[in-house]
Coordinates of C-alpha atoms and ligand atoms in Angstrom, one line a residue:
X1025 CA 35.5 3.2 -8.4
X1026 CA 31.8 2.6 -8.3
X1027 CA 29.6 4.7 -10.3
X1028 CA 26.1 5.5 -10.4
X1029 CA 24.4 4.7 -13.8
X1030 CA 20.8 4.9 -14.9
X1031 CA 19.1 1.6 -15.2
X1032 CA 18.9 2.5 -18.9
X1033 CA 20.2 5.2 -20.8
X1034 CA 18.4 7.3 -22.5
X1035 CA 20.5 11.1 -23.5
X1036 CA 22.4 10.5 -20.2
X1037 CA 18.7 10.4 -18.0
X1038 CA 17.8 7.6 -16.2
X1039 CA 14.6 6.3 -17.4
X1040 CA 11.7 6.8 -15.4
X1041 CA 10.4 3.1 -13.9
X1042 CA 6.5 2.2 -12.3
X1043 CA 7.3 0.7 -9.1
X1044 CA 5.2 -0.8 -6.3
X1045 CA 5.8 -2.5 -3.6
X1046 CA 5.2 -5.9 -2.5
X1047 CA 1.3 -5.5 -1.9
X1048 CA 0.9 -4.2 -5.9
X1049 CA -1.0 -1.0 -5.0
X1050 CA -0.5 2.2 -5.9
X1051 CA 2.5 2.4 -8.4
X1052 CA 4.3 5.7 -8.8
X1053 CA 6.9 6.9 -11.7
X1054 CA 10.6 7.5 -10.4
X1055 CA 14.0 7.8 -12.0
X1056 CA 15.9 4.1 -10.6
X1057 CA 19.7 4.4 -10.5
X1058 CA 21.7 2.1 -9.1
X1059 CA 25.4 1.9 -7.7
X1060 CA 27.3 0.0 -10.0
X1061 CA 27.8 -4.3 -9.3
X1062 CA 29.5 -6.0 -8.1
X1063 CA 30.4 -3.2 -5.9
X1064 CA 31.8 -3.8 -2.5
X1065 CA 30.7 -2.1 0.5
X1066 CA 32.0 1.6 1.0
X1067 CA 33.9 2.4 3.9
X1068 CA 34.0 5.8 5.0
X1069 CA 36.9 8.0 3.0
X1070 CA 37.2 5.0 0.9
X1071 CA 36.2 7.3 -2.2
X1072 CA 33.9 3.9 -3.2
X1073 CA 30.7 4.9 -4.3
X1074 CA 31.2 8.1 -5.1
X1075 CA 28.7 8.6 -7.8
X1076 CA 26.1 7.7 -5.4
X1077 CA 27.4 10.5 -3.5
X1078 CA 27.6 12.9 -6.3
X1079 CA 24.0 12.1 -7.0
X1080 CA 22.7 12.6 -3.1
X1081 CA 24.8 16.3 -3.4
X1082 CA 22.8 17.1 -6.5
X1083 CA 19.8 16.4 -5.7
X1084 CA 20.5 17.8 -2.1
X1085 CA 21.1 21.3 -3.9
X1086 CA 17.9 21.3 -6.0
X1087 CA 15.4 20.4 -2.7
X1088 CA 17.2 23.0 -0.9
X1089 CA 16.7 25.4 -3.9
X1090 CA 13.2 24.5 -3.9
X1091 CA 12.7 24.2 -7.3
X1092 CA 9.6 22.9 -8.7
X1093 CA 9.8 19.5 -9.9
X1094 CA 9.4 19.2 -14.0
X1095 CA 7.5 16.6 -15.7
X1096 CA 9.8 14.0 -15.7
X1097 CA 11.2 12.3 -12.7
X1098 CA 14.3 14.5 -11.3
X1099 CA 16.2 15.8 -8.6
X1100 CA 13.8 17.7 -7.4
X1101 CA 11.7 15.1 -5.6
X1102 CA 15.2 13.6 -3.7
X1103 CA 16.0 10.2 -3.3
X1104 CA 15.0 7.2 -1.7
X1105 CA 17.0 3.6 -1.4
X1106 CA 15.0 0.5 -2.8
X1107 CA 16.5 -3.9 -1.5
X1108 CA 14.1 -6.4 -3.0
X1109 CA 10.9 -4.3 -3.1
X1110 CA 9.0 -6.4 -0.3
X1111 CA 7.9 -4.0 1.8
X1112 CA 4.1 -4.2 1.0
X1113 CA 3.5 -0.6 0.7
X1114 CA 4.9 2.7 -0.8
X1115 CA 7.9 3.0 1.4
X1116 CA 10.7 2.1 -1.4
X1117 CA 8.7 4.4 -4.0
X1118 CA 9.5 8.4 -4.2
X1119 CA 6.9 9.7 -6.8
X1120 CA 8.5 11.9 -9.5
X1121 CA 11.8 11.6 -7.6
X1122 CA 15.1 9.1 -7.8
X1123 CA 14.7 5.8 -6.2
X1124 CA 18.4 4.0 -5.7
X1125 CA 18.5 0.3 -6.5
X1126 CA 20.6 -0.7 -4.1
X1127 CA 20.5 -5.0 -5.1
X1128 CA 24.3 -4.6 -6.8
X1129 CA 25.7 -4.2 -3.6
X1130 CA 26.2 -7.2 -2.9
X1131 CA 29.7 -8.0 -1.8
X1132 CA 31.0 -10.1 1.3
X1133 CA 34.3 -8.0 2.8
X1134 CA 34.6 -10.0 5.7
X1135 CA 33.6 -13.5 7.3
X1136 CA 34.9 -13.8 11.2
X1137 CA 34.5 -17.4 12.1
X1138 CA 35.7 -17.1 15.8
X1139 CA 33.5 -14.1 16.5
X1140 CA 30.5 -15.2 14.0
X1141 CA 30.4 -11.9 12.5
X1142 CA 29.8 -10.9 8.6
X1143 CA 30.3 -7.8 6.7
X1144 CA 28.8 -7.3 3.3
X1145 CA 27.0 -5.0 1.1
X1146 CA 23.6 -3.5 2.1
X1147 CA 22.2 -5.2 -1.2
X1148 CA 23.0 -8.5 -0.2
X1149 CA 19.8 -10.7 0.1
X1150 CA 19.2 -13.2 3.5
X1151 CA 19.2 -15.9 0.4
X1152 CA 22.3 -15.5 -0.6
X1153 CA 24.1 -14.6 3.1
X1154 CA 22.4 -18.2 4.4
X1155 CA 23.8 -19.8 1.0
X1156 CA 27.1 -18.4 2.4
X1157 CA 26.8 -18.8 6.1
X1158 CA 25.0 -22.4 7.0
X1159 CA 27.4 -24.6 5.7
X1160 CA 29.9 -22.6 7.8
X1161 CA 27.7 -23.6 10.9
X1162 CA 25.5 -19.7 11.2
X1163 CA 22.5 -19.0 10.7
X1164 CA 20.8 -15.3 10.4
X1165 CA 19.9 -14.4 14.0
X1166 CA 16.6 -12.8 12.4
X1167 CA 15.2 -14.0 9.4
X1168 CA 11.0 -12.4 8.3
X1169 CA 8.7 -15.0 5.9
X1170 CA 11.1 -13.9 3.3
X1171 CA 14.7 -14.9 2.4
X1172 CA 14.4 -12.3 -0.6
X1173 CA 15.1 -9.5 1.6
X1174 CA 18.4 -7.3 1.7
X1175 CA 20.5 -6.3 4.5
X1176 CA 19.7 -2.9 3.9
X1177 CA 16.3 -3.4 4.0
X1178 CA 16.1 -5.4 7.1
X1179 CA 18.0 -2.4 9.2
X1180 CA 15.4 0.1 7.7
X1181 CA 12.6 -1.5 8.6
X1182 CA 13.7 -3.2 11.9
X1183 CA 12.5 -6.7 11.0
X1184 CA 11.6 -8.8 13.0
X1185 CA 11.1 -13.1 12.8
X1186 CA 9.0 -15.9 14.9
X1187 CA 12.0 -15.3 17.3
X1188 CA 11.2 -12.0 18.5
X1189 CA 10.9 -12.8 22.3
X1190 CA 14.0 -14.5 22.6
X1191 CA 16.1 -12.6 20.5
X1192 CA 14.6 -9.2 19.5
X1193 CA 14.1 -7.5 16.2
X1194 CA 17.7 -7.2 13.5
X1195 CA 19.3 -3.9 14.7
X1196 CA 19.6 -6.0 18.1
X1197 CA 22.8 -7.8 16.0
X1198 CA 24.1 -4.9 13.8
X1199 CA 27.1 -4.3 15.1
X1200 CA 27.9 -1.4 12.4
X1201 CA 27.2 0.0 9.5
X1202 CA 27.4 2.8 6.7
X1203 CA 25.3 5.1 6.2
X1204 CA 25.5 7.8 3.5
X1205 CA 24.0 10.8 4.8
X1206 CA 22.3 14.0 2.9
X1207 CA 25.4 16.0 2.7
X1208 CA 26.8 12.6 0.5
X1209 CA 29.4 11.6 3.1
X1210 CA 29.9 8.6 4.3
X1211 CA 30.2 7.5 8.0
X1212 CA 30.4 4.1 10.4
X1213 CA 27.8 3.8 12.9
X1214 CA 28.0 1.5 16.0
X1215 CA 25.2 1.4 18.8
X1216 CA 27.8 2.9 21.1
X1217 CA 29.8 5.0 18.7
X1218 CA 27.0 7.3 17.1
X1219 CA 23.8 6.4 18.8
X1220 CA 21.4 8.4 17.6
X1221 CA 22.4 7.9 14.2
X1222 CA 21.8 4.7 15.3
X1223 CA 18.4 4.6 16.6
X1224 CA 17.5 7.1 13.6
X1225 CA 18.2 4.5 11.0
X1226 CA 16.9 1.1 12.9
X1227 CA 13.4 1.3 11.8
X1228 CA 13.9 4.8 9.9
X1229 CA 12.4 3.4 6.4
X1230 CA 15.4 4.6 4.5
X1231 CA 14.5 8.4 5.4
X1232 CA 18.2 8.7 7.8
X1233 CA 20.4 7.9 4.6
X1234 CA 21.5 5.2 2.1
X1235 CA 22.9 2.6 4.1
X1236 CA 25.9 0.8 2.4
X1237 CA 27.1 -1.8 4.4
X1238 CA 26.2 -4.0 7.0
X1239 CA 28.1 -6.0 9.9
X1240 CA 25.9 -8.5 11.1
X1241 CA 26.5 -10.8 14.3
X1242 CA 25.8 -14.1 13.3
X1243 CA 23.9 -16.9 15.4
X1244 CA 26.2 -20.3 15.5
X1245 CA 24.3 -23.5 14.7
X1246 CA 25.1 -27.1 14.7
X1247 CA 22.4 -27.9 11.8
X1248 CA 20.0 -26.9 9.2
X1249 CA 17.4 -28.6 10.6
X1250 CA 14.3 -27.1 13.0
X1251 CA 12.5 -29.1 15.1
X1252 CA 9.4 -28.3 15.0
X1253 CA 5.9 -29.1 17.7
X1254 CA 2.9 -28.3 15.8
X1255 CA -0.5 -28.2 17.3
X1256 CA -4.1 -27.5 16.1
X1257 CA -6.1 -25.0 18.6
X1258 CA -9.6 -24.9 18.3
X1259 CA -10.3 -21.1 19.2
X1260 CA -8.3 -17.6 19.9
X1261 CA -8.9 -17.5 23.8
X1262 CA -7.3 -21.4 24.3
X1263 CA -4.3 -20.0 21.8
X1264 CA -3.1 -16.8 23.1
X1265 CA -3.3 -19.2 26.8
X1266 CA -0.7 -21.7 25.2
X1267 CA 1.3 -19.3 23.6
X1268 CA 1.7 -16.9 27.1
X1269 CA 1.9 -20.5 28.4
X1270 CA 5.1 -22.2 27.1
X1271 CA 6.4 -19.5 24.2
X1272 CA 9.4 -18.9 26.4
X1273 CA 10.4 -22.7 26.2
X1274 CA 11.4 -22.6 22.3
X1275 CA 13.3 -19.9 20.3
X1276 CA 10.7 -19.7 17.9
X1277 CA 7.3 -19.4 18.0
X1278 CA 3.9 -18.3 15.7
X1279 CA 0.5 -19.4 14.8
X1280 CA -1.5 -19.2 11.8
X1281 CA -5.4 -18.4 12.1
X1282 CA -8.1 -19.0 9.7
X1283 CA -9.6 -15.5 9.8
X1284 CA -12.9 -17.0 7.9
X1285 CA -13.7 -19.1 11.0
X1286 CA -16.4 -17.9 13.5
X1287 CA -18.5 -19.3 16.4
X1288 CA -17.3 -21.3 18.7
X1289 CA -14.3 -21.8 16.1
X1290 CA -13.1 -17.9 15.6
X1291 CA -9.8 -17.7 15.5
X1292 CA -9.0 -21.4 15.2
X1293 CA -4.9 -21.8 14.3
X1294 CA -2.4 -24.0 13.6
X1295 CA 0.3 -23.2 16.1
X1296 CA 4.1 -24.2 15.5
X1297 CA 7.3 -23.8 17.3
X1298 CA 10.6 -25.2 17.3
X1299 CA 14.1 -24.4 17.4
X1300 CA 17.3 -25.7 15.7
X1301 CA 17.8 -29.7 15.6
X1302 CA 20.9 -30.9 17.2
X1303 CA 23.0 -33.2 15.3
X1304 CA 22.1 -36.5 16.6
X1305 CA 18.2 -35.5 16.6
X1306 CA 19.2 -36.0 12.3
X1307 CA 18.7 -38.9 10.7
X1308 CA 21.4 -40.8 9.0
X1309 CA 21.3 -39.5 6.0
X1310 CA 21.1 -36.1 7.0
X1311 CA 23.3 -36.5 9.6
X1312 CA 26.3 -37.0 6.8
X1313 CA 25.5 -33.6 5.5
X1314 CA 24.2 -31.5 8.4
X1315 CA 24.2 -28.1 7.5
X1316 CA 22.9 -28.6 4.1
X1317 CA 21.0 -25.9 2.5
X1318 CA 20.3 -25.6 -0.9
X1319 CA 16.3 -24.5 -1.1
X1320 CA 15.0 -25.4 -4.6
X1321 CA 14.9 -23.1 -7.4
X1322 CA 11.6 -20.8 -7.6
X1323 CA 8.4 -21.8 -9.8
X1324 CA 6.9 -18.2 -11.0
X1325 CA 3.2 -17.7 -10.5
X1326 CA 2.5 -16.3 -13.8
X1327 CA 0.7 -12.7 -13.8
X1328 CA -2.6 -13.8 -15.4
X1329 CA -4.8 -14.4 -11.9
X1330 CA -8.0 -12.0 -12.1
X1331 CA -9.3 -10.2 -8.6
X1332 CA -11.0 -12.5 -8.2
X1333 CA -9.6 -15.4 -7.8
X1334 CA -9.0 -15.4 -4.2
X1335 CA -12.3 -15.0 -2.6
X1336 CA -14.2 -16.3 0.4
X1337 CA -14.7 -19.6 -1.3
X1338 CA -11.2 -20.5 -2.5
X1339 CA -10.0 -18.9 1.0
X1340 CA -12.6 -20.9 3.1
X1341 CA -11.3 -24.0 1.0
X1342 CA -7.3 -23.3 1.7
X1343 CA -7.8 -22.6 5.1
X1344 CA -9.9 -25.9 6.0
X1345 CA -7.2 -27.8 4.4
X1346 CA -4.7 -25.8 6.0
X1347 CA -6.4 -26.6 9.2
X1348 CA -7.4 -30.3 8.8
X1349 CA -4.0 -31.7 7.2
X1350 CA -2.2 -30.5 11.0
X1351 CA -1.5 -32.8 13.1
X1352 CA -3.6 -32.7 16.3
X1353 CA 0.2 -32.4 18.0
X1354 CA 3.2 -33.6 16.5
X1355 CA 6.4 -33.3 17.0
X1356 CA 9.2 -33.5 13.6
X1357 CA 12.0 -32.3 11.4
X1358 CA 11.6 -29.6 9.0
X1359 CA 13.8 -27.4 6.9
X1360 CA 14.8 -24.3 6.9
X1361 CA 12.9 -23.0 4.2
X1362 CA 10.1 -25.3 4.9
X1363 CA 9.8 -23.8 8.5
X1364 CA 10.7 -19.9 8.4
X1365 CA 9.6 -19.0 4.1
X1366 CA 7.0 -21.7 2.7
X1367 CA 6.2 -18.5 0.1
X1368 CA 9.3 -18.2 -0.9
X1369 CA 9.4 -21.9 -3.0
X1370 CA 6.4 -20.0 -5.9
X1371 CA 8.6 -16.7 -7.0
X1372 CA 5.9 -13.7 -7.4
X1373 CA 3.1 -15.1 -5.4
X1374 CA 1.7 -11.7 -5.0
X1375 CA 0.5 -12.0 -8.4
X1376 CA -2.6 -14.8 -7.0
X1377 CA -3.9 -11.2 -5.7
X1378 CA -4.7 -10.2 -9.4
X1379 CA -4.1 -6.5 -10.8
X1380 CA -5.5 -4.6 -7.6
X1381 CA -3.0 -6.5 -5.4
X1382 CA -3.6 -6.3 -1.5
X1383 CA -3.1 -4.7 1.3
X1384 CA -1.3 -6.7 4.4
X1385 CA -2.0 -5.3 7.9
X1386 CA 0.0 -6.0 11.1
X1387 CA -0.3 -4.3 14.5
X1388 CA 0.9 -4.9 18.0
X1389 CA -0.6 -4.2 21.5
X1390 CA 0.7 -4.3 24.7
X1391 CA 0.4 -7.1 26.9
X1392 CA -2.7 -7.0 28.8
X1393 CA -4.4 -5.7 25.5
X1394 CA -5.7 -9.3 25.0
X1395 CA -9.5 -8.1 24.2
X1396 CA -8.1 -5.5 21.0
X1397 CA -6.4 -8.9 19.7
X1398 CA -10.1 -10.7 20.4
X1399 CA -12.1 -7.6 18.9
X1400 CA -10.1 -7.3 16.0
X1401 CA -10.4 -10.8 15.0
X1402 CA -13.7 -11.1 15.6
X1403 CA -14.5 -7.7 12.9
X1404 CA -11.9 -9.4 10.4
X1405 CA -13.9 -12.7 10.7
X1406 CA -17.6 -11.0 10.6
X1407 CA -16.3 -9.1 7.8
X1408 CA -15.5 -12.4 6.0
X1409 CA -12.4 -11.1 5.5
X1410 CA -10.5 -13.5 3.1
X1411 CA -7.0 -13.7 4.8
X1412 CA -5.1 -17.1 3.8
X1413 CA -2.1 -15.3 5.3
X1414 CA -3.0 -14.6 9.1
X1415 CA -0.6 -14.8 11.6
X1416 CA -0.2 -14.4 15.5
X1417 CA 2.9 -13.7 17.6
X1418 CA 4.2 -12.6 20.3
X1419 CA 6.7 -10.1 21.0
X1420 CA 9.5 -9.4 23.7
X1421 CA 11.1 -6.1 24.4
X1422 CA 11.6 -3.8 22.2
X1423 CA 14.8 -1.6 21.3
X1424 CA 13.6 2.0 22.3
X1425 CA 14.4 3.0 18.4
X1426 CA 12.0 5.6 17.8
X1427 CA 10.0 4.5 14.7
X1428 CA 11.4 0.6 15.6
X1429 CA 7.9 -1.5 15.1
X1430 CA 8.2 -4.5 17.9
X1431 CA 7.4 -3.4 21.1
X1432 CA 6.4 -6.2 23.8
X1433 CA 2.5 -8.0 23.0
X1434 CA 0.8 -9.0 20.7
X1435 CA 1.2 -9.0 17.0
X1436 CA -1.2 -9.9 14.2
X1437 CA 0.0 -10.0 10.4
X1438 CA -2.8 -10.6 7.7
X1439 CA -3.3 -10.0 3.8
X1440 CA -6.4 -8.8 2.5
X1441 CA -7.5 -8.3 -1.3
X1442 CA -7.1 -4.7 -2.0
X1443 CA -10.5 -4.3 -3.4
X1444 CA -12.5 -6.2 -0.9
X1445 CA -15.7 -4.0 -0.1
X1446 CA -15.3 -2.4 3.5
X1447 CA -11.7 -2.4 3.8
X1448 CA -11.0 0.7 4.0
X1449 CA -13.2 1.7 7.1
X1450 CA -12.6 -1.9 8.7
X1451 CA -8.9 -1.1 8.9
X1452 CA -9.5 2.6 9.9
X1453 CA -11.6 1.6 12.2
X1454 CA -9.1 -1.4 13.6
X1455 CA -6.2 1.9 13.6
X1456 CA -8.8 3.8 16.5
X1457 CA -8.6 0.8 18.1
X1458 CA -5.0 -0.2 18.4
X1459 CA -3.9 2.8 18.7
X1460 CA -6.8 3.1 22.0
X1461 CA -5.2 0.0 23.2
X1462 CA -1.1 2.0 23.6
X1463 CA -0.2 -0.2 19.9
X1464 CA 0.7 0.9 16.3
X1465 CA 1.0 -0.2 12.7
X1466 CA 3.9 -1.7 10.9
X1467 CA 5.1 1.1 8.7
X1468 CA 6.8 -1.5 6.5
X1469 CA 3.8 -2.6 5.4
X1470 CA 1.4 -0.1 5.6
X1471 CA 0.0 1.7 2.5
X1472 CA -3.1 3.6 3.8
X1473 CA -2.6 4.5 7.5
X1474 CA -4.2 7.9 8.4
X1475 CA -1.5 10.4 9.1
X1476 CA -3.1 11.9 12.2
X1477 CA -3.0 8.6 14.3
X1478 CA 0.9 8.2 13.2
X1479 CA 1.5 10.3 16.7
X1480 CA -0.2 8.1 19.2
X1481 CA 1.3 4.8 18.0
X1482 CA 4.9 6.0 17.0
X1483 CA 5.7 8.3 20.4
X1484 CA 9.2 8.7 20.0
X1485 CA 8.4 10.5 16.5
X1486 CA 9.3 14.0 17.1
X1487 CA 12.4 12.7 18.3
X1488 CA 13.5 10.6 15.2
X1489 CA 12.4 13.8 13.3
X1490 CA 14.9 15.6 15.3
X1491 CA 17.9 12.9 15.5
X1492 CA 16.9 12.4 11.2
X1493 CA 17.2 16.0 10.5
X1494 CA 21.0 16.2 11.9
X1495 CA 21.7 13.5 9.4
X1496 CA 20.1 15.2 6.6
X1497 CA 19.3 18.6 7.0
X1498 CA 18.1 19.3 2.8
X1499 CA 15.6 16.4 3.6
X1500 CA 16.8 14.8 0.7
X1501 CA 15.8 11.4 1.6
X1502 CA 11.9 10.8 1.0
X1503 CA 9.7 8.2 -0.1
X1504 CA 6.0 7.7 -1.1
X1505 CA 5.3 6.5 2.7
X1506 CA 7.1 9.8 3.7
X1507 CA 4.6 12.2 1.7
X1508 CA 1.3 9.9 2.4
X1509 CA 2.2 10.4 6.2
X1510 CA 3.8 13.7 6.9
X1511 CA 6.7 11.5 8.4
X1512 CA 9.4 13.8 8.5
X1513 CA 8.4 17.0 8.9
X1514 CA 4.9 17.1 9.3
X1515 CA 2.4 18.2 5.7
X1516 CA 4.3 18.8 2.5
X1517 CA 7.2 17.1 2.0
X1518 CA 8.6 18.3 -1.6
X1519 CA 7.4 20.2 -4.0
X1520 CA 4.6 19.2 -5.5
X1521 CA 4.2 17.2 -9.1
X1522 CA 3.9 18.8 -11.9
X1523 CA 2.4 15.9 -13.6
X1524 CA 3.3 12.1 -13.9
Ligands
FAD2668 C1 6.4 -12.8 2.3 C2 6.9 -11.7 3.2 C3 7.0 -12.0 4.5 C4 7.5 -11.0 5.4 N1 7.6 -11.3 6.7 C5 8.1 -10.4 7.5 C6 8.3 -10.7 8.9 O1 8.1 -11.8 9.4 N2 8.8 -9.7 9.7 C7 9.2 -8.5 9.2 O2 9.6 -7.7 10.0 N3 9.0 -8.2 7.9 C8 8.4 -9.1 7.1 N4 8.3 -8.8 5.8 C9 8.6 -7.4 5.3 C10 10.1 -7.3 4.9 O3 10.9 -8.0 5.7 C11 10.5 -5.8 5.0 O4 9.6 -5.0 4.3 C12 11.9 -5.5 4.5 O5 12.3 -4.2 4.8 C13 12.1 -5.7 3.0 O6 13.4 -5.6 2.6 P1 13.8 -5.2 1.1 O7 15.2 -5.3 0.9 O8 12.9 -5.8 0.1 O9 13.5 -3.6 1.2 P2 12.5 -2.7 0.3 O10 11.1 -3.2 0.4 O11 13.0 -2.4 -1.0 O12 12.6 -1.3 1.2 C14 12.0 -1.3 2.5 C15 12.5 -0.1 3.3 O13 13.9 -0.2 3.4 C16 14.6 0.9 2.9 N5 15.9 0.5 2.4 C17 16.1 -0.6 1.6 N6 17.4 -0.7 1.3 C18 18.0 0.3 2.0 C19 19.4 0.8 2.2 N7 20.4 0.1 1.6 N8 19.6 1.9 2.9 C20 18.6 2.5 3.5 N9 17.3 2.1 3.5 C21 17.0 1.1 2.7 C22 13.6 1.5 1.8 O14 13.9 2.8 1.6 C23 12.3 1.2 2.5 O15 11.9 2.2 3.3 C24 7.8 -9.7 4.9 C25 7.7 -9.4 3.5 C26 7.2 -10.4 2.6 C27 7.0 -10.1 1.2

C-alpha cells in the first residue's frame, strides 16, 4: 500500500521546502509530501494511495474548521499537487500549505498496442512515456517545448503543442483518468462518463483534485523522424499571410520572432513546419533503426548567471544568428528532440535568467484579431523587450473546458527578464488589450495577471467554480495562482499567514 511520507522527516513533520516555478519568481514556503515510488496508479476502491487520502481528509477538516494557519506550513492552508515544476508561475506553489509531489507516480499499468492506448501514473514524465512508446511505433499526440512534463500536469493545464489546429490541446486524447477528490475518494472520469468532472479538471490547474492516473490515446507513427520546411519571413504581416495560408497542409506548425527587430523588419521569424517522416523519406542508416529515440543526456547550466546577462545586446546578438543561420527555405530531416524541445538538451536553462528569473507571457485572440497580434508586437519591440524565446501559433478549436486555454486564433508565447524596467505596465497594459480583443492569458504561465480581468478572458469561470465546488466542497485544493487570482471563490481563499 502506498503511503504518504514527508520529503524529510523531521519529528514526524514534513519539512517545509521554497518552491517556485519554472519562471523563478516569487518562491513561497510549503510542506512537500509525496506518495510513495514506485507507486502504481490507484484505481478507484483499490485502497492504493491511501495515505494520500488520509492527508486530503485531514487537511479537508482543518479548512473547514477554519482554523488559522500556524507559523509553520500545515493543514491549514490545504493542498495542492506539484509534476515537474514547469509551469512558469505560482500555480504548483500553496504558500504556508502542503504541496504533493506527485513525480513517484510513475508506473505504466497498461500498454494497448491494437488500440494505441497507455495507462500510467500521473507522475510519469512525456520523457520517459516517448522512451517507452516510439520504439513501439507511438508517439504523444501532444507534446509542449518540454519533454520534462508529467501526465498529470499536462491534463491540469490543458497543454497544448505546434499541433494545435490539427489535433487540439491533451484532454482531446484522455480517455480517463483518476482523480482524487476533497472528500479523499477516488473516482474514474471519462469525457462521457462524468463530464463535468471532466471539463472541471482539463485546464483546472490542479484546483478539481489530485489526479492519479492517466489513460492516454496514443498517435501511431511509422518513424522518429519530422520533416521539417523551414522558411525565413521578413516581417509579421507577410507571416501571419503564410501561416493562415498553408498551416492546414502540415500537422505541425510555429514560428519564432525576433521581438528586438523593428522597422520595416518588426516581427521578422523563422517559420517551421513539418510532420512525421515516412520510412523511405530516411536515409539508410536510419532507415535500419527507424524509431530510434534516445535524446542525449542533459548538460546543466550552472546557477551562477547574474541579471544581467541576458540583455538587449546578448539578445540582439542570439536573435540575428538565430535569424541569419535559417535557411531562406529548406526543406530536411530533424529529430524529435531537435524539432519539438531544443531547451530540453541544457538541463535548468532557466538559470541564464539570473536570481530574479522571468516572466513568460502568452495570449490568444480570436481570429480576425490580427491588429492586437500587430499592436502587441509592435509595444514588445518598442519596448526593446529582450525575448530570445518568442513564438507564434496558431490555434484550432477549442474544447469548451471552462478554464481550458486554446481557443481558435492566434497565440503568442515570449519570455521576458523579470526585472526588465516597464514590465509590469507593458504586460498590464497588453492584458486590456487582449482581453478588448475577446482573448485571455495562459494561466499556466502566468504569475502577475490582475484578478479583475480573469472574468472577461476565462467566461466559462463561474461555471468551473460551480462544477469544482461539487468535487470539493472544503476547498481543500489551492495554490499560490488560486489566492493571487481569487480563482475559486472569488477574494480570500484560506486563512491568512501567520508568518512565513
Ligand atoms: C520550456 C517549456 C516549454 C513549454 N511549452 C509549452 C507549450 O508549448 N504548450 C503548453 O501548453 N505548455 C508549455 N509549457 C508549460 C507546461 O507544459 C505546463 O506548465 C505543464 O502543466 C507543466 O507540467 P508539470 O508536470 O511540470 O506540472 P507543474 O508545473 O508541476 O504543475 C502545473 C499545474 O498542474 C497541476 N498538477 C500537476 N500534477 C498534477 C496532478 N497529478 N493532479 C492534478 N493537478 C496536477 C499543478 O497543481 C499546477 O496547477 C512549457 C513549459 C516549459 C518550461
Amino acid at each position: 500500500m502506498a503511503e504518504v511520507r514527508p520529503v524529510a522527516d523531521v519529528g514526524r513533520a514534513p519539512v517545509p521546502r521554497l518552491l517556485t516555478g519554472w519562471g523563478r519568481t516569487a518562491p513561497t514556503r510549503a510542506a512537500v509530501i509525496a506518495p510513495d515510488g514506485p507507486a502504481g496508479p490507484a484505481r478507484a476502491g483499490s485502497g492504493d494511495l491511501s495515505g494520500l487520502a488520509d492527508a486530503v481528509l485531514a487537511s479537508s477538516a482543518v479548512v473547514a474548521s477554519g482554523a488559522v494557519a500556524g507559523s509553520r506550513p500545515g493543514p491549514a492552508r490545504g493542498l495542492i499537487a506539484r509534476g515537474l515544476g514547469r509551469s512558469y508561475g505560482d500555480a504548483a506553489q500553496n504558500a504556508g500549505g502542503t504541496v504533493v509531489d506527485m513525480t513517484a507516480l510513475t508506473r505504466v499499468t497498461a500498454i494497448d498496442l491494437a488500440a494505441g492506448t497507455v495507462t500510467a501514473g500521473a507522475g510519469l514524465s512525456l520523457d520517459a512515456l516517448m522512451r517507452i512508446v516510439l520504439p513501439l511505433g507511438f508517439f504523444v499526440p501532444v507534446t509542449p517545448g518540454t519533454r520534462y512534463v508529467t501526465l498529470g500536469g499536462a491534463l491540469a493545464s490543458d497543454i497544448h503543442g505546434k499541433n494545435h489546429h490539427v489535433d487540439g490541446s491533451f484532454s482531446d486524447h484522455v480517455l480517463a483518468f483518476d482523480l482524487m477528490t476533497g472528500t479523499g475518494e477516488i473516482i474514474t472520469v471519462t469525457p462521457g462518463g462524468a463530464p463535468d468532472a471532466f471539463a472541471a479538471t482539463a485546464g483546472g490547474m490542479g484546483l478539481s483534485g489530485i489526479v492519479t492516473a492517466v489513460t492516454l490515446r496514443l498517435l501511431p507513427v511509422a518513424t522518429s523522424r519530422m520533416r521539417v520546411d523551414t522558411e525565413r519571413v521578413g516581417g509579421l504581416d507577410e507571416l501571419m499571410g503564410r501561416m493562415a495560408a498553408r498551416d492546414d497542409d502540415y500537422r505541425y506548425s510555429v514560428a519564432w520572432i525576433d521581438t528586438l527587430a523593428r522597422g520595416a523588419s518588426m516581427g521578422r521569424a523563422v517559420l517551421t513546419r513539418g510532420d512525421h517522416a515516412a520510412p523511405d523519406e530516411l536515409p539508410a542508416k536510419a532507415a535500419r533503426d527507424p524509431l530510434r529515440f534516445a535524446p542525449h543526456p542533459r548538460l546543466v547550466a550552472p546557477d551562477v548567471f547574474p541579471s544581467r546577462a541576458l540583455n538587449r545586446l546578448s539578445v540582439r546578438a542570439f536573435n540575428e544568428l538565430w535569424y541569419r543561420r535559417a535557411p531562406v527555405r529548406h526543406t530536411g530531416l530533424e529529430s524529435i528532440a531537435t524539432f519539438f524541445h531544443p531547451l530540453d538538451g541544457v538541463g535548468d536553462w532557466n538559470r541564464v535568467y539570473g536570481p530574479r528569473g522571468f516572466v513568460q507571457y502568452q495570449f490568444v485572440v480570436p481570429f480576425g484579431a490580427e491588429e492586437t497580434v500587430r499592436t502587441a508586437v509592435t509595444r514588445l519591440s518598442d519596448a526593446r523587450c529582450p525575448s530570445f524565446l518568442a513564438v507564434l501559433k496558431r490555434f484550432g478549436p477549442g474544447n469548451g473546458h471552462p478554464l481550458s486555454f486554446p481557443a481558435p486564433g492566434w497565440t503568442l508565447a515570449l519570455d521576458i527578464p523579470a526585472g526588465l524596467p516597464g514590465l509590469v505596465g507593458l504586460l498590464d497594459g497588453l492584458d486590456e488589450l487582449v482581453a478588448g480583443a475577446g482573448g485571455r492569458v495562459y494561466l499556466s504561465k502566468d504569475s502577475r495577471l490582475r484578478p479583475d480581468l480573469l472574468a472577461a478572458m476565462y467566461p466559462g469561470l463561474d461555471r468551473w467554480r460551480e462544477l469544482r465546488a461539487k468535487l470539493d466542497p472544503t476547498g481543500v485544493f489551492v495554490s499560490d495562482l488560486a489566492r493571487r487570482l481569487a480563482l475559486t471563490t472569488g477574494p480570500a481563499v484560506g486563512p491568512p499567514l501567520a508568518g512565513r
